[in-house]
GROMACS .gro file of N, CA and C in nm:
model
  375
    1GLN      N    1   0.083  -0.119   0.000
    1GLN     CA    2   0.000   0.000   0.000
    1GLN      C    3   0.087   0.124   0.000
    2VAL      N    4   0.030   0.231  -0.048
    2VAL     CA    5   0.098   0.359  -0.053
    2VAL      C    6   0.053   0.443   0.066
    3GLN      N    7   0.143   0.524   0.120
    3GLN     CA    8   0.108   0.616   0.228
    3GLN      C    9   0.069   0.751   0.167
    4LEU      N   10  -0.043   0.807   0.214
    4LEU     CA   11  -0.097   0.931   0.157
    4LEU      C   12  -0.112   1.037   0.265
    5VAL      N   13  -0.073   1.160   0.233
    5VAL     CA   14  -0.086   1.271   0.326
    5VAL      C   15  -0.146   1.390   0.253
    6GLU      N   16  -0.265   1.431   0.298
    6GLU     CA   17  -0.331   1.546   0.236
    6GLU      C   18  -0.291   1.676   0.304
    7SER      N   19  -0.302   1.784   0.229
    7SER     CA   20  -0.280   1.917   0.284
    7SER      C   21  -0.354   2.018   0.197
    8GLY      N   22  -0.365   2.141   0.247
    8GLY     CA   23  -0.424   2.247   0.166
    8GLY      C   24  -0.564   2.288   0.204
    9GLY      N   25  -0.624   2.218   0.300
    9GLY     CA   26  -0.758   2.256   0.341
    9GLY      C   27  -0.759   2.388   0.418
   10GLY      N   28  -0.878   2.437   0.446
   10GLY     CA   29  -0.889   2.561   0.521
   10GLY      C   30  -1.028   2.620   0.513
   11LEU      N   31  -1.038   2.744   0.557
   11LEU     CA   32  -1.164   2.819   0.557
   11LEU      C   33  -1.161   2.919   0.443
   12VAL      N   34  -1.266   2.919   0.363
   12VAL     CA   35  -1.273   3.009   0.248
   12VAL      C   36  -1.416   3.055   0.231
   13GLN      N   37  -1.433   3.174   0.177
   13GLN     CA   38  -1.568   3.224   0.150
   13GLN      C   39  -1.623   3.162   0.023
   14ALA      N   40  -1.753   3.159   0.015
   14ALA     CA   41  -1.819   3.109  -0.106
   14ALA      C   42  -1.769   3.186  -0.227
   15GLY      N   43  -1.743   3.112  -0.335
   15GLY     CA   44  -1.687   3.171  -0.455
   15GLY      C   45  -1.536   3.167  -0.461
   16GLY      N   46  -1.473   3.133  -0.351
   16GLY     CA   47  -1.328   3.128  -0.345
   16GLY      C   48  -1.271   2.997  -0.396
   17SER      N   49  -1.139   2.983  -0.381
   17SER     CA   50  -1.068   2.866  -0.433
   17SER      C   51  -0.974   2.809  -0.329
   18LEU      N   52  -0.949   2.681  -0.340
   18LEU     CA   53  -0.847   2.612  -0.263
   18LEU      C   54  -0.784   2.506  -0.351
   19ARG      N   55  -0.659   2.474  -0.323
   19ARG     CA   56  -0.596   2.361  -0.389
   19ARG      C   57  -0.548   2.262  -0.285
   20LEU      N   58  -0.600   2.142  -0.294
   20LEU     CA   59  -0.559   2.034  -0.205
   20LEU      C   60  -0.447   1.955  -0.270
   21SER      N   61  -0.358   1.906  -0.186
   21SER     CA   62  -0.249   1.821  -0.232
   21SER      C   63  -0.252   1.689  -0.158
   22CYS      N   64  -0.211   1.585  -0.225
   22CYS     CA   65  -0.202   1.451  -0.166
   22CYS      C   66  -0.066   1.396  -0.202
   23ALA      N   67   0.023   1.394  -0.104
   23ALA     CA   68   0.158   1.345  -0.126
   23ALA      C   69   0.163   1.195  -0.097
   24ALA      N   70   0.221   1.121  -0.188
   24ALA     CA   71   0.225   0.976  -0.176
   24ALA      C   72   0.368   0.926  -0.161
   25SER      N   73   0.384   0.823  -0.082
   25SER     CA   74   0.515   0.760  -0.068
   25SER      C   75   0.526   0.647  -0.170
   26GLY      N   76   0.645   0.599  -0.191
   26GLY     CA   77   0.662   0.484  -0.278
   26GLY      C   78   0.707   0.523  -0.418
   27ARG      N   79   0.758   0.423  -0.490
   27ARG     CA   80   0.816   0.448  -0.621
   27ARG      C   81   0.720   0.419  -0.735
   28THR      N   82   0.600   0.369  -0.705
   28THR     CA   83   0.509   0.329  -0.811
   28THR      C   84   0.386   0.419  -0.818
   29PHE      N   85   0.402   0.544  -0.779
   29PHE     CA   86   0.288   0.635  -0.773
   29PHE      C   87   0.216   0.644  -0.907
   30SER      N   88   0.290   0.643  -1.016
   30SER     CA   89   0.228   0.658  -1.148
   30SER      C   90   0.137   0.541  -1.184
   31SER      N   91   0.150   0.430  -1.111
   31SER     CA   92   0.068   0.310  -1.137
   31SER      C   93  -0.061   0.308  -1.056
   32TYR      N   94  -0.082   0.410  -0.976
   32TYR     CA   95  -0.201   0.414  -0.892
   32TYR      C   96  -0.311   0.497  -0.956
   33THR      N   97  -0.430   0.444  -0.950
   33THR     CA   98  -0.548   0.526  -0.975
   33THR      C   99  -0.580   0.600  -0.847
   34MET      N  100  -0.597   0.731  -0.859
   34MET     CA  101  -0.618   0.816  -0.742
   34MET      C  102  -0.758   0.875  -0.746
   35ALA      N  103  -0.808   0.909  -0.629
   35ALA     CA  104  -0.939   0.973  -0.622
   35ALA      C  105  -0.945   1.062  -0.499
   36TRP      N  106  -1.037   1.155  -0.505
   36TRP     CA  107  -1.071   1.239  -0.391
   36TRP      C  108  -1.215   1.209  -0.350
   37PHE      N  109  -1.234   1.195  -0.220
   37PHE     CA  110  -1.366   1.179  -0.161
   37PHE      C  111  -1.384   1.290  -0.058
   38ARG      N  112  -1.507   1.310  -0.016
   38ARG     CA  113  -1.533   1.404   0.092
   38ARG      C  114  -1.645   1.350   0.180
   39GLN      N  115  -1.644   1.398   0.303
   39GLN     CA  116  -1.745   1.354   0.398
   39GLN      C  117  -1.787   1.473   0.483
   40ALA      N  118  -1.916   1.505   0.474
   40ALA     CA  119  -1.974   1.611   0.556
   40ALA      C  120  -2.027   1.549   0.684
   41PRO      N  121  -2.041   1.628   0.790
   41PRO     CA  122  -2.091   1.573   0.916
   41PRO      C  123  -2.227   1.506   0.898
   42GLY      N  124  -2.237   1.385   0.951
   42GLY     CA  125  -2.362   1.312   0.944
   42GLY      C  126  -2.393   1.250   0.810
   43LYS      N  127  -2.301   1.260   0.717
   43LYS     CA  128  -2.324   1.205   0.583
   43LYS      C  129  -2.219   1.099   0.549
   44GLU      N  130  -2.251   1.020   0.450
   44GLU     CA  131  -2.157   0.919   0.404
   44GLU      C  132  -2.047   0.983   0.319
   45ARG      N  133  -1.936   0.913   0.314
   45ARG     CA  134  -1.826   0.958   0.229
   45ARG      C  135  -1.867   0.947   0.083
   46GLU      N  136  -1.844   1.053   0.007
   46GLU     CA  137  -1.887   1.054  -0.132
   46GLU      C  138  -1.771   1.084  -0.226
   47PHE      N  139  -1.781   1.027  -0.344
   47PHE     CA  140  -1.681   1.048  -0.447
   47PHE      C  141  -1.686   1.192  -0.498
   48VAL      N  142  -1.567   1.247  -0.525
   48VAL     CA  143  -1.557   1.382  -0.578
   48VAL      C  144  -1.492   1.382  -0.718
   49ALA      N  145  -1.373   1.322  -0.728
   49ALA     CA  146  -1.301   1.323  -0.856
   49ALA      C  147  -1.203   1.206  -0.857
   50GLY      N  148  -1.173   1.157  -0.978
   50GLY     CA  149  -1.080   1.045  -0.991
   50GLY      C  150  -0.990   1.060  -1.111
   51HIS      N  151  -0.882   0.979  -1.112
   51HIS     CA  152  -0.778   0.994  -1.213
   51HIS      C  153  -0.719   0.855  -1.235
   52THR      N  154  -0.749   0.792  -1.348
   52THR     CA  155  -0.701   0.656  -1.371
   52THR      C  156  -0.554   0.654  -1.408
   53TRP      N  157  -0.487   0.544  -1.375
   53TRP     CA  158  -0.341   0.542  -1.383
   53TRP      C  159  -0.289   0.525  -1.524
   54ARG      N  160  -0.355   0.445  -1.606
   54ARG     CA  161  -0.297   0.415  -1.737
   54ARG      C  162  -0.329   0.524  -1.838
   55SER      N  163  -0.456   0.555  -1.850
   55SER     CA  164  -0.497   0.651  -1.953
   55SER      C  165  -0.480   0.795  -1.907
   56GLY      N  166  -0.479   0.813  -1.775
   56GLY     CA  167  -0.476   0.949  -1.724
   56GLY      C  168  -0.610   1.018  -1.733
   57ASN      N  169  -0.715   0.941  -1.764
   57ASN     CA  170  -0.848   1.001  -1.774
   57ASN      C  171  -0.894   1.050  -1.638
   58THR      N  172  -0.970   1.159  -1.641
   58THR     CA  173  -1.027   1.214  -1.518
   58THR      C  174  -1.179   1.207  -1.523
   59TYR      N  175  -1.240   1.198  -1.406
   59TYR     CA  176  -1.385   1.191  -1.398
   59TYR      C  177  -1.429   1.255  -1.268
   60TYR      N  178  -1.550   1.310  -1.270
   60TYR     CA  179  -1.596   1.393  -1.161
   60TYR      C  180  -1.739   1.362  -1.122
   61ALA      N  181  -1.770   1.391  -0.997
   61ALA     CA  182  -1.909   1.390  -0.954
   61ALA      C  183  -1.981   1.506  -1.022
   62ASP      N  184  -2.107   1.488  -1.051
   62ASP     CA  185  -2.183   1.594  -1.118
   62ASP      C  186  -2.183   1.723  -1.038
   63SER      N  187  -2.180   1.711  -0.906
   63SER     CA  188  -2.189   1.828  -0.820
   63SER      C  189  -2.066   1.918  -0.828
   64VAL      N  190  -1.954   1.867  -0.878
   64VAL     CA  191  -1.832   1.948  -0.885
   64VAL      C  192  -1.782   1.968  -1.027
   65LYS      N  193  -1.846   1.906  -1.122
   65LYS     CA  194  -1.802   1.915  -1.261
   65LYS      C  195  -1.801   2.060  -1.307
   66GLY      N  196  -1.691   2.101  -1.369
   66GLY     CA  197  -1.677   2.238  -1.415
   66GLY      C  198  -1.619   2.332  -1.311
   67ARG      N  199  -1.611   2.288  -1.186
   67ARG     CA  200  -1.556   2.373  -1.079
   67ARG      C  201  -1.427   2.315  -1.022
   68PHE      N  202  -1.415   2.184  -1.017
   68PHE     CA  203  -1.299   2.117  -0.960
   68PHE      C  204  -1.216   2.054  -1.071
   69THR      N  205  -1.085   2.048  -1.049
   69THR     CA  206  -0.995   1.985  -1.144
   69THR      C  207  -0.895   1.897  -1.070
   70ILE      N  208  -0.889   1.770  -1.108
   70ILE     CA  209  -0.793   1.678  -1.050
   70ILE      C  210  -0.673   1.667  -1.144
   71SER      N  211  -0.555   1.661  -1.085
   71SER     CA  212  -0.434   1.648  -1.167
   71SER      C  213  -0.326   1.581  -1.084
   72ARG      N  214  -0.218   1.542  -1.150
   72ARG     CA  215  -0.109   1.479  -1.076
   72ARG      C  216   0.026   1.521  -1.133
   73ASP      N  217   0.124   1.514  -1.046
   73ASP     CA  218   0.263   1.535  -1.085
   73ASP      C  219   0.339   1.410  -1.043
   74ASN      N  220   0.364   1.322  -1.138
   74ASN     CA  221   0.430   1.195  -1.104
   74ASN      C  222   0.572   1.216  -1.053
   75ALA      N  223   0.638   1.321  -1.098
   75ALA     CA  224   0.774   1.348  -1.053
   75ALA      C  225   0.777   1.384  -0.905
   76LYS      N  226   0.667   1.442  -0.856
   76LYS     CA  227   0.658   1.482  -0.716
   76LYS      C  228   0.574   1.385  -0.633
   77ASN      N  229   0.526   1.278  -0.697
   77ASN     CA  230   0.439   1.182  -0.627
   77ASN      C  231   0.322   1.253  -0.559
   78THR      N  232   0.261   1.344  -0.628
   78THR     CA  233   0.155   1.424  -0.568
   78THR      C  234   0.034   1.435  -0.660
   79GLU      N  235  -0.082   1.419  -0.599
   79GLU     CA  236  -0.210   1.438  -0.666
   79GLU      C  237  -0.270   1.567  -0.613
   80TYR      N  238  -0.336   1.641  -0.702
   80TYR     CA  239  -0.394   1.769  -0.663
   80TYR      C  240  -0.544   1.772  -0.689
   81LEU      N  241  -0.612   1.857  -0.614
   81LEU     CA  242  -0.752   1.888  -0.643
   81LEU      C  243  -0.767   2.039  -0.635
   82GLN      N  244  -0.780   2.101  -0.751
   82GLN     CA  245  -0.805   2.244  -0.758
   82GLN      C  246  -0.955   2.267  -0.748
   83MET      N  247  -0.996   2.345  -0.649
   83MET     CA  248  -1.138   2.368  -0.625
   83MET      C  249  -1.167   2.516  -0.642
   84ASP      N  250  -1.248   2.548  -0.741
   84ASP     CA  251  -1.286   2.685  -0.770
   84ASP      C  252  -1.437   2.703  -0.751
   85SER      N  253  -1.479   2.827  -0.740
   85SER     CA  254  -1.621   2.859  -0.724
   85SER      C  255  -1.682   2.776  -0.611
   86LEU      N  256  -1.615   2.773  -0.500
   86LEU     CA  257  -1.660   2.689  -0.388
   86LEU      C  258  -1.793   2.735  -0.333
   87LYS      N  259  -1.869   2.637  -0.288
   87LYS     CA  260  -2.002   2.660  -0.232
   87LYS      C  261  -2.006   2.606  -0.090
   88PRO      N  262  -2.096   2.657  -0.006
   88PRO     CA  263  -2.105   2.604   0.131
   88PRO      C  264  -2.128   2.453   0.135
   89GLU      N  265  -2.198   2.400   0.038
   89GLU     CA  266  -2.223   2.254   0.035
   89GLU      C  267  -2.099   2.173   0.001
   90ASP      N  268  -1.988   2.239  -0.033
   90ASP     CA  269  -1.862   2.169  -0.055
   90ASP      C  270  -1.788   2.144   0.077
   91THR      N  271  -1.841   2.196   0.186
   91THR     CA  272  -1.778   2.180   0.318
   91THR      C  273  -1.771   2.033   0.357
   92GLY      N  274  -1.657   1.994   0.412
   92GLY     CA  275  -1.639   1.857   0.459
   92GLY      C  276  -1.492   1.825   0.477
   93VAL      N  277  -1.468   1.703   0.519
   93VAL     CA  278  -1.331   1.652   0.525
   93VAL      C  279  -1.302   1.585   0.391
   94TYR      N  280  -1.194   1.624   0.330
   94TYR     CA  281  -1.156   1.571   0.200
   94TYR      C  282  -1.044   1.469   0.217
   95TYR      N  283  -1.064   1.355   0.154
   95TYR     CA  284  -0.967   1.244   0.162
   95TYR      C  285  -0.917   1.208   0.022
   96CYS      N  286  -0.790   1.178   0.012
   96CYS     CA  287  -0.745   1.117  -0.112
   96CYS      C  288  -0.732   0.967  -0.090
   97ALA      N  289  -0.749   0.894  -0.198
   97ALA     CA  290  -0.749   0.749  -0.194
   97ALA      C  291  -0.675   0.695  -0.315
   98ALA      N  292  -0.625   0.573  -0.301
   98ALA     CA  293  -0.547   0.515  -0.408
   98ALA      C  294  -0.568   0.365  -0.417
   99ARG      N  295  -0.554   0.315  -0.538
   99ARG     CA  296  -0.551   0.170  -0.557
   99ARG      C  297  -0.464   0.143  -0.680
  100LEU      N  298  -0.388   0.036  -0.668
  100LEU     CA  299  -0.290   0.003  -0.770
  100LEU      C  300  -0.357  -0.061  -0.891
  101PHE      N  301  -0.321  -0.013  -1.010
  101PHE     CA  302  -0.356  -0.078  -1.136
  101PHE      C  303  -0.505  -0.090  -1.165
  102ILE      N  304  -0.585   0.004  -1.119
  102ILE     CA  305  -0.724   0.010  -1.164
  102ILE      C  306  -0.727   0.094  -1.290
  103SER      N  307  -0.781   0.042  -1.398
  103SER     CA  308  -0.778   0.116  -1.524
  103SER      C  309  -0.914   0.173  -1.563
  104THR      N  310  -1.014   0.149  -1.480
  104THR     CA  311  -1.147   0.204  -1.509
  104THR      C  312  -1.194   0.289  -1.391
  105PRO      N  313  -1.282   0.384  -1.416
  105PRO     CA  314  -1.330   0.470  -1.307
  105PRO      C  315  -1.395   0.389  -1.194
  106ARG      N  316  -1.364   0.425  -1.072
  106ARG     CA  317  -1.424   0.362  -0.954
  106ARG      C  318  -1.475   0.472  -0.862
  107TYR      N  319  -1.597   0.453  -0.812
  107TYR     CA  320  -1.665   0.560  -0.742
  107TYR      C  321  -1.696   0.528  -0.596
  108LEU      N  322  -1.670   0.406  -0.553
  108LEU     CA  323  -1.704   0.365  -0.417
  108LEU      C  324  -1.581   0.364  -0.327
  109PRO      N  325  -1.595   0.409  -0.202
  109PRO     CA  326  -1.481   0.404  -0.109
  109PRO      C  327  -1.425   0.264  -0.094
  110SER      N  328  -1.510   0.163  -0.098
  110SER     CA  329  -1.465   0.024  -0.079
  110SER      C  330  -1.373  -0.023  -0.189
  111GLU      N  331  -1.367   0.049  -0.299
  111GLU     CA  332  -1.283   0.008  -0.413
  111GLU      C  333  -1.141   0.063  -0.403
  112TYR      N  334  -1.110   0.133  -0.297
  112TYR     CA  335  -0.976   0.189  -0.275
  112TYR      C  336  -0.919   0.131  -0.147
  113ASP      N  337  -0.789   0.104  -0.145
  113ASP     CA  338  -0.732   0.039  -0.028
  113ASP      C  339  -0.628   0.122   0.045
  114SER      N  340  -0.601   0.243  -0.003
  114SER     CA  341  -0.510   0.332   0.070
  114SER      C  342  -0.579   0.467   0.085
  115TRP      N  343  -0.569   0.523   0.206
  115TRP     CA  344  -0.637   0.648   0.237
  115TRP      C  345  -0.545   0.741   0.314
  116GLY      N  346  -0.565   0.870   0.291
  116GLY     CA  347  -0.499   0.969   0.374
  116GLY      C  348  -0.582   0.997   0.499
  117GLN      N  349  -0.532   1.086   0.583
  117GLN     CA  350  -0.597   1.116   0.710
  117GLN      C  351  -0.707   1.220   0.695
  118GLY      N  352  -0.711   1.289   0.580
  118GLY     CA  353  -0.815   1.388   0.555
  118GLY      C  354  -0.770   1.529   0.586
  119THR      N  355  -0.831   1.624   0.517
  119THR     CA  356  -0.807   1.766   0.542
  119THR      C  357  -0.940   1.839   0.537
  120GLN      N  358  -0.962   1.926   0.634
  120GLN     CA  359  -1.091   1.994   0.647
  120GLN      C  360  -1.101   2.111   0.550
  121VAL      N  361  -1.215   2.117   0.480
  121VAL     CA  362  -1.248   2.230   0.394
  121VAL      C  363  -1.379   2.289   0.445
  122THR      N  364  -1.378   2.417   0.476
  122THR     CA  365  -1.498   2.485   0.524
  122THR      C  366  -1.524   2.605   0.434
  123VAL      N  367  -1.643   2.609   0.377
  123VAL     CA  368  -1.682   2.719   0.289
  123VAL      C  369  -1.793   2.797   0.357
  124SER      N  370  -1.767   2.922   0.384
  124SER     CA  371  -1.867   3.005   0.452
  124SER      C  372  -1.951   3.081   0.348
  125SER      N  373  -2.075   3.106   0.386
  125SER     CA  374  -2.167   3.174   0.293
  125SER      C  375  -2.161   3.324   0.310
   0.00000   0.00000   0.00000
């Protein structure tokens, strides 16, 4: 398994932006399909964005499409989530997740076997 550490969360006003980072350990980062999930208080963890390892294709939840962008820098072993036009409903703890050699989009938390500790994002109205 890969070790993941998120950073970049914080408090921002509605309409603002944040960029989250997920630093990964290990030499095979480019072989991992990565994803971002979020969890609001009292709610289940939900998929936000994903990035498959082979094709580099990206996919998003409908609620963030057009506002969030997932990307990676394999040289830095880091996955990013650029979040623009933030809304109060984007508030939650954001987690990055990884699984080795998945080549198709996966949307369920159970389909990933490595997780970071999470970073809090709070969007005020």
